[in-house]
Amino acid sequence: MTARSPKDLSSIKGTQDILPKIVWKWQKAEETAKKIFELYGYKEIRTPVFEATELFEKGTGETSDIVIKEMYTFTDKAGRSLTLRPEYTPSVVRSIVENRLYLRPELMRYYFIGPMFRYDKPQKGRYRQFHQADIEVFGEKDPEVDAEIVEMARTLLSKLGIQDIDILVNSVGCQKCRPSYHKKLKQAAKTHREHLCEDCQRKINTNPLRIFDCKKDECRSAAAEFPKITEFLCPECKNHFDRFCELLDFYRIPYQVEPKLVRGLDYYTKTTFEVISSKLGAQDAILGGGRYDDMMKDFGGPDICGIGFAMGMERLVSVMPDKKDSEKFLYIVHMGEKSKKVALELAKYFRDNGVECVLEYKERKLRKQMSRADKLNAAWSLVVGEEEIKKKKYQLKDMKTGNQIEVTKQEALKRMTS
Ligand code: AMP
């Protein structure tokens, strides 16, 4: 075997390490998301990272960019085609059908946070392994749910201190009203054929709605001339959309109707929405979602409607404020073997009582250890010397103010936790 250079072993393009310096933001985002989702009656569900390729071909849709270009597909040793999940909804739907969760009395409201994989061209805000927080609701067809999940997303973003967002909403109709719109759209796209990129020219016949997803200027300006889906909605879809918008007004949520918002996936029906941030650059969507009322039925399951959204964690974290809730930990200073032993006992005592505690085992002078505590940004230091051990009283220093007092371990705990 030839030796590999460190360069060969570097991370794969489009993936990234989430380093300790930033991980607090991820933890905060994940914890806050879980808390909020649970307040609205969602339960966590976890499904495998890889699934049968057909699941995504069928679920995500054969004409979607994800299926055509972006899947991480491989053949396993048994010759089966498997795919690393590019999105979560097909897995959840599969799990519901397979585990017959629809027969249970609980609400079918699920959430999930984890990695996704898409072989897209990496750029800022677009990765090949990225993470999503995802929610899905099944069996609730009322527009109240559509508005509630937008309201929930907005609450979550505001809890995380994210400002400067825009909420875009649309309806993509249903199987009744979409075909006549498709026809008109196809005609319009054909007349603009020469202004469209090669990819969009292909979409004219496969799925003209996808042309709206193209970010190229020439395709965007051509698409601006296309008919709008909102003018083709059947009465049921129109009523649903009107009620959805009324409810957003009721929640005092500002939004824009964006008829070109069709989203990149094939399965949407009726409501679609996206939350974008002007701070994100070209990849500006923090989250996106919509209704998929036919998906479960298409999977061979019961006819149960669904709606959900997926939020990109990398993008979310990148627009979160940098201010960290102050890190509060105790640094224990010890000198010599006996003192180290007492320091270990004290560290166990403080940790058992919920105080983050750091001590280092390298022999260092008192002054050196104090300056380490300072450098590490400890909130307090506690000196454990011979005298202190005898008295069972220790020097607790507030590193910010410099105030120092002599306290028992119980008194120290009280000060640090009050
Ligand atoms: P989608 O599943 O395509 O509807 O995407 C939902 C959200 O996931 C988007 O709004 C983004 O925030 C995020 N997202 C999608 N694809 C990527 C990617 N390749 N890299 C980073 N985030 C992504």
GROMACS .gro file of C-alpha atoms and ligand atoms in nm, residues 66 86-87 118 120 125-132 134 263-265 267-268 274-275 280 284-289 309-316, ligand 1:
model
   59
   66ILE     CA    1  -3.276   1.595  -0.709
   86PRO     CA    2  -3.160   1.374  -0.030
   87GLU     CA    3  -3.472   1.483   0.163
  118ARG     CA    4  -2.727   1.600  -0.257
  120ASP     CA    5  -2.515   1.960  -0.624
  125GLY     CA    6  -2.502   2.793   0.150
  126ARG     CA    7  -2.511   2.485  -0.071
  127TYR     CA    8  -2.337   2.168   0.040
  128ARG     CA    9  -2.335   1.803  -0.051
  129GLN     CA   10  -2.388   1.695   0.305
  130PHE     CA   11  -2.613   1.944   0.480
  131HIS     CA   12  -2.861   1.926   0.764
  132GLN     CA   13  -3.230   1.988   0.787
  134ASP     CA   14  -3.799   1.890   0.914
  263ARG     CA   15  -4.047   2.461  -0.523
  264GLY     CA   16  -3.808   2.203  -0.659
  265LEU     CA   17  -4.001   1.888  -0.581
  267TYR     CA   18  -4.514   1.624  -0.508
  268TYR     CA   19  -4.653   1.956  -0.390
  274GLU     CA   20  -4.054   2.969   0.158
  275VAL     CA   21  -3.882   3.188   0.415
  280LEU     CA   22  -2.793   3.480   0.273
  284ASP     CA   23  -3.141   3.271   0.018
  285ALA     CA   24  -3.404   3.020   0.139
  286ILE     CA   25  -3.381   2.929   0.507
  287LEU     CA   26  -3.675   2.696   0.483
  288GLY     CA   27  -3.935   2.581   0.239
  289GLY     CA   28  -4.235   2.357   0.236
  309PHE     CA   29  -4.139   2.214   0.576
  310ALA     CA   30  -3.765   2.159   0.578
  311MET     CA   31  -3.528   2.413   0.723
  312GLY     CA   32  -3.161   2.423   0.621
  313MET     CA   33  -2.954   2.420   0.939
  314GLU     CA   34  -2.635   2.557   0.779
  315ARG     CA   35  -2.825   2.858   0.645
  316LEU     CA   36  -3.015   2.902   0.970
  419AMP     P1   37  -3.567   2.158  -0.005
  419AMP     O1   38  -3.563   2.022   0.063
  419AMP     O2   39  -3.492   2.161  -0.133
  419AMP     O3   40  -3.703   2.213  -0.010
  419AMP     O4   41  -3.484   2.255   0.090
  419AMP     C1   42  -3.528   2.297   0.216
  419AMP     C2   43  -3.419   2.382   0.277
  419AMP     O5   44  -3.301   2.303   0.295
  419AMP     C3   45  -3.374   2.498   0.190
  419AMP     O6   46  -3.455   2.610   0.211
  419AMP     C4   47  -3.232   2.520   0.237
  419AMP     O7   48  -3.231   2.601   0.354
  419AMP     C5   49  -3.186   2.381   0.272
  419AMP     N1   50  -3.106   2.319   0.164
  419AMP     C6   51  -3.149   2.256   0.054
  419AMP     N2   52  -3.047   2.210  -0.020
  419AMP     C7   53  -2.934   2.246   0.045
  419AMP     C8   54  -2.793   2.229   0.020
  419AMP     N3   55  -2.748   2.161  -0.085
  419AMP     N4   56  -2.706   2.280   0.110
  419AMP     C9   57  -2.749   2.348   0.218
  419AMP     N5   58  -2.880   2.367   0.247
  419AMP    C10   59  -2.971   2.317   0.163
   0.00000   0.00000   0.00000
